[in-house]
């Protein structure tokens, strides 16, 4: 199944939001249930002293015999004490479970991500992963550590209060619950009224998120060229959100405010007293019968408000669980544990390879290309022709949709990744250094490298001298006491590749991203490194192109010409036309200008 197909199939099987949440919480499901039960039981036990107080008051007023006062008092104190212990234990237990879950989620997500195709990362901003690992895991903490136990406690209070009050006097108990029922009806109505604005509200919120990312990413442009588009986009998103928020709140707030005032303890107390007086006048109850209601009923207000308040967080937590779940179910790169047989040589071969990032949009079409051992193959073509995609496929950032790529006669899919990356090294334009020492960054692929090997690799990559000027030399940490320029980072990445000494090298030549002096130093290091290896180079430089054993001209994902420099010139094709444009340093630019010329002639 192709990459894009497997993604599509995955989307079809995407679980419903509820089940994403359930699946994420599954490892601690038992603990969640147990902790919630303990919290509920603890709350019920802590409620019992209220009944005890009513009993003792009745005895003090001589309404009942006082012989059980002491046992009731001791029972109430014990119940309060055990309730406190159970609640505290439930809190501790749920936080320990939450800690386990957080730990499990972070580790299993990272483990999963270390097995996904490298190409997966090219489609995503690192912000997405950060958001899942930090923000979403944090959001789930609110759910696991607080939501379930709080809901259980609130239900505990409501249920035990209802049972007690109905036992005391069912008629007064029935009317006591009228304000609470009215609250839910008004609340539901208010949110129904706001429902039509809810989608706009959430769309507005995600627009702000995107605009913030864009704004922060565009800060250098904003600072250099003034605000303009980036600023405008952000302002529009903020204005749209403010409008959506206003519409939502004006639709919801009146109803919610009325509902909230109905379940304030004072309103409930007033209502019970009024009903109590009426019942006394009707001769249904005696004045003392109102006491348990006055003591207990106002205590139901807080849990009711708490339930409505805390369920708001559920929607956010559900979104977090969905994002985490989709990260944890990212399709993996299938790879064997071991390499079944040794490759015959270091020949890299593309056999009728087609690939598209999205379904129906082919970027490479039926590309066949062989790079014999020790040869230099330069890929040239206009920007967007598919050169980098070809290089990424050779590095198994993703698998071809059709056709295959072999190394020494063995399909890349049959290499475990550590075996593959020992054989195929790469130096790409986008350099990734990790937050670790220079030494660790160089030895990333060879953990047991000696200091001497690391220094030799750094010398070969022309970065040794610069490292020696850093405060702690090779132990200086990237981003802390090692602030390197783009060109210097590139040289560290060359040292990293050099250390592995791979027989094949995939090279995306540096273009304008580094200054001329840096580029010369990088080129010198690369030429030394490339010597004697099978080289696939996305060529921008004249000398690489002229001296290559094979030049491949790529256009709209197809190889339209290939051969040596002289052969291609002699065949008077596309390459020759480009060459005749003369004096070019960057073939992509020449291709673009040739395209412009052709379209002007049309
Ligand atoms: P080149 O290296 O020749 O400039 P690329 O291989 O980078 O070309 O890109 C070829 C085409 O694939 C372009 O149209 C580009 O927009 C598209 N493309 C490149 N990377 C991605 C990606 N990660 N997701 C979707 N499309 C992509």
Coordinates of C-alpha atoms and ligand atoms in Angstrom, one line a residue, residues 122-123 357-358 363 381-390 392 538, ligand 1:
X122 CA 8.9 17.4 6.5
X123 CA 5.1 17.7 6.3
X357 CA 2.9 13.8 -1.5
X358 CA -0.9 13.9 -2.0
X363 CA 5.7 14.7 -8.2
X381 CA 16.3 21.1 -13.1
X382 CA 14.0 23.9 -12.3
X383 CA 12.8 24.6 -8.8
X384 CA 9.9 22.3 -8.1
X385 CA 11.0 19.7 -10.6
X386 CA 11.2 17.0 -7.9
X387 CA 15.0 17.0 -7.2
X388 CA 14.7 17.1 -3.4
X389 CA 11.9 14.5 -3.5
X390 CA 14.2 12.2 -5.5
X392 CA 14.5 12.1 0.0
X538 CA 21.3 18.0 -6.3
Ligands
LIG1 P1 13.0 20.7 -6.2 O1 13.9 20.1 -5.2 O2 13.3 20.3 -7.6 O3 12.9 22.2 -6.1 P2 10.9 19.4 -4.7 O4 11.2 17.9 -4.8 O5 11.3 20.1 -3.5 O6 11.5 20.1 -6.0 O7 9.4 19.6 -4.9 C1 8.7 19.1 -6.0 C2 7.2 19.4 -5.8 O8 6.7 18.8 -4.6 C3 6.9 20.9 -5.6 O9 5.7 21.2 -6.3 C4 6.7 21.0 -4.1 O10 5.7 22.0 -3.9 C5 6.1 19.7 -3.7 N1 6.5 19.3 -2.4 C6 7.7 19.3 -1.9 N2 7.7 18.9 -0.6 C7 6.4 18.7 -0.3 C8 5.8 18.2 0.9 N3 6.4 17.9 2.0 N4 4.4 18.1 0.9 C9 3.7 18.4 -0.2 N5 4.3 18.8 -1.4 C10 5.6 18.9 -1.4

